[in-house]
Amino acid sequence: MTLEGVQAAHDAAVLRAALLVGVGGVAWGLDLGAVSGALEGARHHLSLSRQQTALAVSIFGPGELIGGLAAGLIGDRFGRVKSLMLSALVIVVMALTTAVAPTAAALIACRFGAGIGAGLSFVAHIAWASDIAPAGRSGSLTSCFELAVCGGFLATFAVFASNAIKWRGLFLLPAAPALLEFILLTRAPESAPWSLVVKGPEAAKAAHTDLYEPVSYTHLRAHETVLDLVCRL
């Protein structure tokens, strides 16, 4: 396999990872921005007091802290991809339950749960992107996530300004990209560094093969993985 072939495999891997990270970032941004547009409608329809309104907004932060702390433990124990799948699932469930919250207490509890999902998502995405990125590309992938977060956040305000959907619909927005991410994650490669530490060298080689296979296999020698080639270079 030529150096150009290695670079092509790396570029393809980065594009695949950037797509997944971007979808997750959009979901994160929509989740974060939903409360800004939906707050007035929620306060009117659920008769929120000033204290309840403030709590519905601020409770997201402690939930995010808990989710971020849990993401590290879950990712180290069960793998980066499983932690990403859990975060996507939590965001979907919390978006659905927040959108149908019948009382102020239910809304506050759901926003706390949404914060947990956001914390899980942020840490899990950064860890996975950093692990799978080829040398010199980890910054690009983490930047993709941050840009996607900003895009999702701005999209929430655009939808709110257009008055296209009501407040419950704004809380529902993160569900679609999070569900799409969950589906994409069923075919996502696991982190090779995590696989190496937890499962051993063979699992790490399998993780690299899953990541680079679409491009690299046409250039590899028999029974050789991209990890073998990179070690030889």
mmCIF file of C-alpha atoms in Angstrom, residues 18-225:
data_model
loop_
_atom_site.group_PDB
_atom_site.id
_atom_site.type_symbol
_atom_site.label_atom_id
_atom_site.label_comp_id
_atom_site.label_asym_id
_atom_site.label_seq_id
_atom_site.Cartn_x
_atom_site.Cartn_y
_atom_site.Cartn_z
ATOM 1 C CA ALA A 18 -16.960 13.831 10.930
ATOM 2 C CA LEU A 19 -20.432 12.917 9.645
ATOM 3 C CA LEU A 20 -21.259 10.995 12.783
ATOM 4 C CA VAL A 21 -19.752 13.591 15.110
ATOM 5 C CA GLY A 22 -21.581 16.331 13.226
ATOM 6 C CA VAL A 23 -24.967 14.657 13.587
ATOM 7 C CA GLY A 24 -24.334 14.248 17.309
ATOM 8 C CA GLY A 25 -23.274 17.886 17.604
ATOM 9 C CA VAL A 26 -26.453 19.092 15.913
ATOM 10 C CA ALA A 27 -28.548 17.075 18.362
ATOM 11 C CA TRP A 28 -26.555 18.537 21.258
ATOM 12 C CA GLY A 29 -27.028 22.104 19.985
ATOM 13 C CA LEU A 30 -30.752 21.645 19.429
ATOM 14 C CA ASP A 31 -31.106 20.198 22.909
ATOM 15 C CA LEU A 32 -29.234 23.127 24.424
ATOM 16 C CA GLY A 33 -31.100 25.809 22.494
ATOM 17 C CA ALA A 34 -34.625 24.401 22.724
ATOM 18 C CA VAL A 35 -35.408 25.867 26.119
ATOM 19 C CA SER A 36 -34.668 29.431 24.975
ATOM 20 C CA GLY A 37 -37.415 29.407 22.385
ATOM 21 C CA ALA A 38 -39.839 27.157 24.242
ATOM 22 C CA LEU A 39 -39.638 28.820 27.644
ATOM 23 C CA GLU A 40 -42.349 31.416 27.128
ATOM 24 C CA GLY A 41 -44.849 28.895 25.804
ATOM 25 C CA ALA A 42 -44.059 26.426 28.576
ATOM 26 C CA ARG A 43 -44.440 29.112 31.228
ATOM 27 C CA HIS A 44 -47.840 30.104 29.861
ATOM 28 C CA HIS A 45 -49.304 26.626 29.328
ATOM 29 C CA LEU A 46 -47.897 24.993 32.471
ATOM 30 C CA SER A 47 -48.340 28.060 34.707
ATOM 31 C CA LEU A 48 -44.696 28.136 35.750
ATOM 32 C CA SER A 49 -43.748 30.448 38.611
ATOM 33 C CA ARG A 50 -40.574 32.523 38.456
ATOM 34 C CA GLN A 51 -38.742 29.970 40.565
ATOM 35 C CA GLN A 52 -39.953 27.080 38.442
ATOM 36 C CA THR A 53 -38.974 28.907 35.265
ATOM 37 C CA ALA A 54 -35.483 29.559 36.576
ATOM 38 C CA LEU A 55 -35.172 25.959 37.733
ATOM 39 C CA ALA A 56 -36.336 24.585 34.364
ATOM 40 C CA VAL A 57 -33.455 26.457 32.725
ATOM 41 C CA SER A 58 -30.719 26.030 35.331
ATOM 42 C CA ILE A 59 -31.355 22.342 36.127
ATOM 43 C CA PHE A 60 -29.846 21.469 32.755
ATOM 44 C CA GLY A 61 -26.378 22.397 34.076
ATOM 45 C CA PRO A 62 -26.221 19.982 37.047
ATOM 46 C CA GLY A 63 -27.593 17.232 34.813
ATOM 47 C CA GLU A 64 -24.878 17.942 32.266
ATOM 48 C CA LEU A 65 -22.231 17.743 34.993
ATOM 49 C CA ILE A 66 -23.499 14.359 36.144
ATOM 50 C CA GLY A 67 -23.722 13.103 32.577
ATOM 51 C CA GLY A 68 -20.191 14.263 31.808
ATOM 52 C CA LEU A 69 -18.777 12.494 34.849
ATOM 53 C CA ALA A 70 -20.719 9.339 34.045
ATOM 54 C CA ALA A 71 -19.614 9.378 30.404
ATOM 55 C CA GLY A 72 -15.983 8.854 31.347
ATOM 56 C CA LEU A 73 -16.803 5.880 33.551
ATOM 57 C CA ILE A 74 -19.172 4.335 31.010
ATOM 58 C CA GLY A 75 -16.787 4.901 28.110
ATOM 59 C CA ASP A 76 -13.880 3.328 29.972
ATOM 60 C CA ARG A 77 -15.934 0.338 31.082
ATOM 61 C CA PHE A 78 -18.097 -0.440 28.070
ATOM 62 C CA GLY A 79 -16.418 1.349 25.152
ATOM 63 C CA ARG A 80 -16.706 4.668 23.346
ATOM 64 C CA VAL A 81 -19.388 3.576 20.904
ATOM 65 C CA LYS A 82 -21.678 2.206 23.610
ATOM 66 C CA SER A 83 -21.372 5.443 25.566
ATOM 67 C CA LEU A 84 -22.298 7.361 22.406
ATOM 68 C CA MET A 85 -25.297 5.107 21.814
ATOM 69 C CA LEU A 86 -26.443 5.631 25.396
ATOM 70 C CA SER A 87 -26.147 9.402 25.081
ATOM 71 C CA ALA A 88 -28.148 9.401 21.836
ATOM 72 C CA LEU A 89 -30.822 7.220 23.417
ATOM 73 C CA VAL A 90 -31.087 9.484 26.470
ATOM 74 C CA ILE A 91 -31.448 12.562 24.247
ATOM 75 C CA VAL A 92 -34.223 10.898 22.227
ATOM 76 C CA VAL A 93 -36.137 9.769 25.308
ATOM 77 C CA MET A 94 -35.773 13.115 27.074
ATOM 78 C CA ALA A 95 -36.826 15.059 23.973
ATOM 79 C CA LEU A 96 -39.979 12.952 23.667
ATOM 80 C CA THR A 97 -40.869 13.163 27.355
ATOM 81 C CA THR A 98 -40.140 16.898 27.601
ATOM 82 C CA ALA A 99 -42.364 17.555 24.601
ATOM 83 C CA VAL A 100 -45.332 15.932 26.351
ATOM 84 C CA ALA A 101 -44.584 17.059 29.917
ATOM 85 C CA PRO A 102 -47.982 17.662 31.575
ATOM 86 C CA THR A 103 -46.806 19.610 34.645
ATOM 87 C CA ALA A 104 -44.083 21.976 35.761
ATOM 88 C CA ALA A 105 -42.452 19.269 37.872
ATOM 89 C CA ALA A 106 -42.373 16.891 34.907
ATOM 90 C CA LEU A 107 -40.825 19.574 32.697
ATOM 91 C CA ILE A 108 -38.100 20.301 35.251
ATOM 92 C CA ALA A 109 -37.335 16.602 35.700
ATOM 93 C CA CYS A 110 -37.133 16.101 31.937
ATOM 94 C CA ARG A 111 -34.784 19.057 31.524
ATOM 95 C CA PHE A 112 -32.557 17.543 34.192
ATOM 96 C CA GLY A 113 -32.566 14.284 32.216
ATOM 97 C CA ALA A 114 -31.825 16.213 29.017
ATOM 98 C CA GLY A 115 -28.810 17.727 30.751
ATOM 99 C CA ILE A 116 -27.554 14.251 31.634
ATOM 100 C CA GLY A 117 -27.882 13.244 27.987
ATOM 101 C CA ALA A 118 -26.027 16.375 26.862
ATOM 102 C CA GLY A 119 -23.188 15.723 29.313
ATOM 103 C CA LEU A 120 -22.903 12.132 28.170
ATOM 104 C CA SER A 121 -22.917 13.240 24.555
ATOM 105 C CA PHE A 122 -20.265 15.936 24.878
ATOM 106 C CA VAL A 123 -17.670 13.831 26.675
ATOM 107 C CA ALA A 124 -18.373 10.680 24.651
ATOM 108 C CA HIS A 125 -18.029 12.470 21.306
ATOM 109 C CA ILE A 126 -14.763 14.164 22.220
ATOM 110 C CA ALA A 127 -13.296 10.903 23.571
ATOM 111 C CA TRP A 128 -14.339 8.848 20.528
ATOM 112 C CA ALA A 129 -13.219 11.452 17.998
ATOM 113 C CA SER A 130 -9.847 11.865 19.691
ATOM 114 C CA ASP A 131 -9.312 8.107 19.819
ATOM 115 C CA ILE A 132 -10.125 7.248 16.216
ATOM 116 C CA ALA A 133 -8.651 10.293 14.481
ATOM 117 C CA PRO A 134 -5.489 9.674 12.430
ATOM 118 C CA ALA A 135 -2.374 11.497 13.569
ATOM 119 C CA GLY A 136 -2.806 15.248 13.256
ATOM 120 C CA ARG A 137 -6.584 15.063 12.675
ATOM 121 C CA SER A 138 -8.044 14.896 16.186
ATOM 122 C CA GLY A 139 -8.391 18.675 16.311
ATOM 123 C CA SER A 140 -10.370 18.657 13.066
ATOM 124 C CA LEU A 141 -12.875 16.123 14.376
ATOM 125 C CA THR A 142 -13.426 17.847 17.696
ATOM 126 C CA SER A 143 -13.856 21.131 15.807
ATOM 127 C CA CYS A 144 -16.528 19.484 13.659
ATOM 128 C CA PHE A 145 -18.435 18.611 16.811
ATOM 129 C CA GLU A 146 -18.201 22.156 18.171
ATOM 130 C CA LEU A 147 -19.284 23.675 14.851
ATOM 131 C CA ALA A 148 -22.222 21.288 14.656
ATOM 132 C CA VAL A 149 -23.253 22.250 18.198
ATOM 133 C CA CYS A 150 -23.273 25.909 17.168
ATOM 134 C CA GLY A 151 -25.243 25.027 14.040
ATOM 135 C CA GLY A 152 -27.862 23.155 16.018
ATOM 136 C CA PHE A 153 -28.108 25.982 18.535
ATOM 137 C CA LEU A 154 -28.625 28.576 15.792
ATOM 138 C CA ALA A 155 -31.124 26.312 14.013
ATOM 139 C CA THR A 156 -33.286 26.323 17.146
ATOM 140 C CA PHE A 157 -33.517 30.104 17.047
ATOM 141 C CA ALA A 158 -34.238 30.058 13.316
ATOM 142 C CA VAL A 159 -37.150 27.670 13.836
ATOM 143 C CA PHE A 160 -38.422 29.706 16.775
ATOM 144 C CA ALA A 161 -38.186 32.971 14.840
ATOM 145 C CA SER A 162 -40.112 31.477 11.923
ATOM 146 C CA ASN A 163 -42.918 30.488 14.304
ATOM 147 C CA ALA A 164 -43.159 27.225 12.381
ATOM 148 C CA ILE A 165 -43.760 25.036 15.431
ATOM 149 C CA LYS A 166 -45.030 25.521 18.965
ATOM 150 C CA TRP A 167 -43.013 25.218 22.162
ATOM 151 C CA ARG A 168 -43.528 21.486 22.555
ATOM 152 C CA GLY A 169 -42.214 20.968 19.036
ATOM 153 C CA LEU A 170 -39.033 22.876 19.902
ATOM 154 C CA PHE A 171 -38.293 20.441 22.706
ATOM 155 C CA LEU A 172 -38.837 17.608 20.234
ATOM 156 C CA LEU A 173 -36.245 18.855 17.716
ATOM 157 C CA PRO A 174 -33.189 16.990 19.105
ATOM 158 C CA ALA A 175 -34.923 13.612 18.769
ATOM 159 C CA ALA A 176 -34.480 13.319 14.985
ATOM 160 C CA PRO A 177 -30.686 13.828 14.736
ATOM 161 C CA ALA A 178 -30.109 11.822 17.923
ATOM 162 C CA LEU A 179 -32.112 8.917 16.510
ATOM 163 C CA LEU A 180 -30.184 9.142 13.237
ATOM 164 C CA GLU A 181 -26.926 9.099 15.175
ATOM 165 C CA PHE A 182 -28.040 6.032 17.136
ATOM 166 C CA ILE A 183 -28.688 4.217 13.845
ATOM 167 C CA LEU A 184 -25.311 5.278 12.414
ATOM 168 C CA LEU A 185 -23.565 4.141 15.579
ATOM 169 C CA THR A 186 -24.678 0.560 14.995
ATOM 170 C CA ARG A 187 -22.043 0.480 12.225
ATOM 171 C CA ALA A 188 -19.465 2.755 13.847
ATOM 172 C CA PRO A 189 -15.993 1.369 14.635
ATOM 173 C CA GLU A 190 -14.900 1.096 18.234
ATOM 174 C CA SER A 191 -11.911 3.056 19.504
ATOM 175 C CA ALA A 192 -8.687 1.172 18.800
ATOM 176 C CA PRO A 193 -6.869 2.614 21.866
ATOM 177 C CA TRP A 194 -9.744 1.542 24.130
ATOM 178 C CA SER A 195 -9.842 -1.879 22.471
ATOM 179 C CA LEU A 196 -6.087 -2.269 22.939
ATOM 180 C CA VAL A 197 -6.227 -1.468 26.668
ATOM 181 C CA VAL A 198 -9.397 -3.417 27.490
ATOM 182 C CA LYS A 199 -9.506 -6.282 24.980
ATOM 183 C CA GLY A 200 -5.978 -6.644 23.623
ATOM 184 C CA PRO A 201 -4.037 -6.219 20.343
ATOM 185 C CA GLU A 202 -6.330 -8.353 18.174
ATOM 186 C CA ALA A 203 -9.376 -6.290 19.116
ATOM 187 C CA ALA A 204 -7.422 -3.106 18.387
ATOM 188 C CA LYS A 205 -6.482 -4.402 14.915
ATOM 189 C CA ALA A 206 -10.127 -5.301 14.269
ATOM 190 C CA ALA A 207 -11.179 -1.771 15.272
ATOM 191 C CA HIS A 208 -8.682 -0.260 12.815
ATOM 192 C CA THR A 209 -9.890 -2.592 10.086
ATOM 193 C CA ASP A 210 -13.491 -1.531 10.659
ATOM 194 C CA LEU A 211 -12.488 2.115 10.378
ATOM 195 C CA TYR A 212 -10.283 1.936 7.280
ATOM 196 C CA GLU A 213 -11.703 -1.057 5.393
ATOM 197 C CA PRO A 214 -13.870 0.831 2.813
ATOM 198 C CA VAL A 215 -10.770 2.388 1.195
ATOM 199 C CA SER A 216 -7.743 0.511 2.363
ATOM 200 C CA TYR A 217 -8.543 -3.115 1.594
ATOM 201 C CA THR A 218 -8.013 -2.664 -2.126
ATOM 202 C CA HIS A 219 -4.385 -1.722 -1.408
ATOM 203 C CA LEU A 220 -3.406 -4.126 1.375
ATOM 204 C CA ARG A 221 -1.378 -7.260 1.097
ATOM 205 C CA ALA A 222 -3.019 -10.534 2.031
ATOM 206 C CA HIS A 223 -3.854 -10.818 5.749
ATOM 207 C CA GLU A 224 -2.506 -7.306 6.450
ATOM 208 C CA THR A 225 -4.420 -4.585 8.267
#
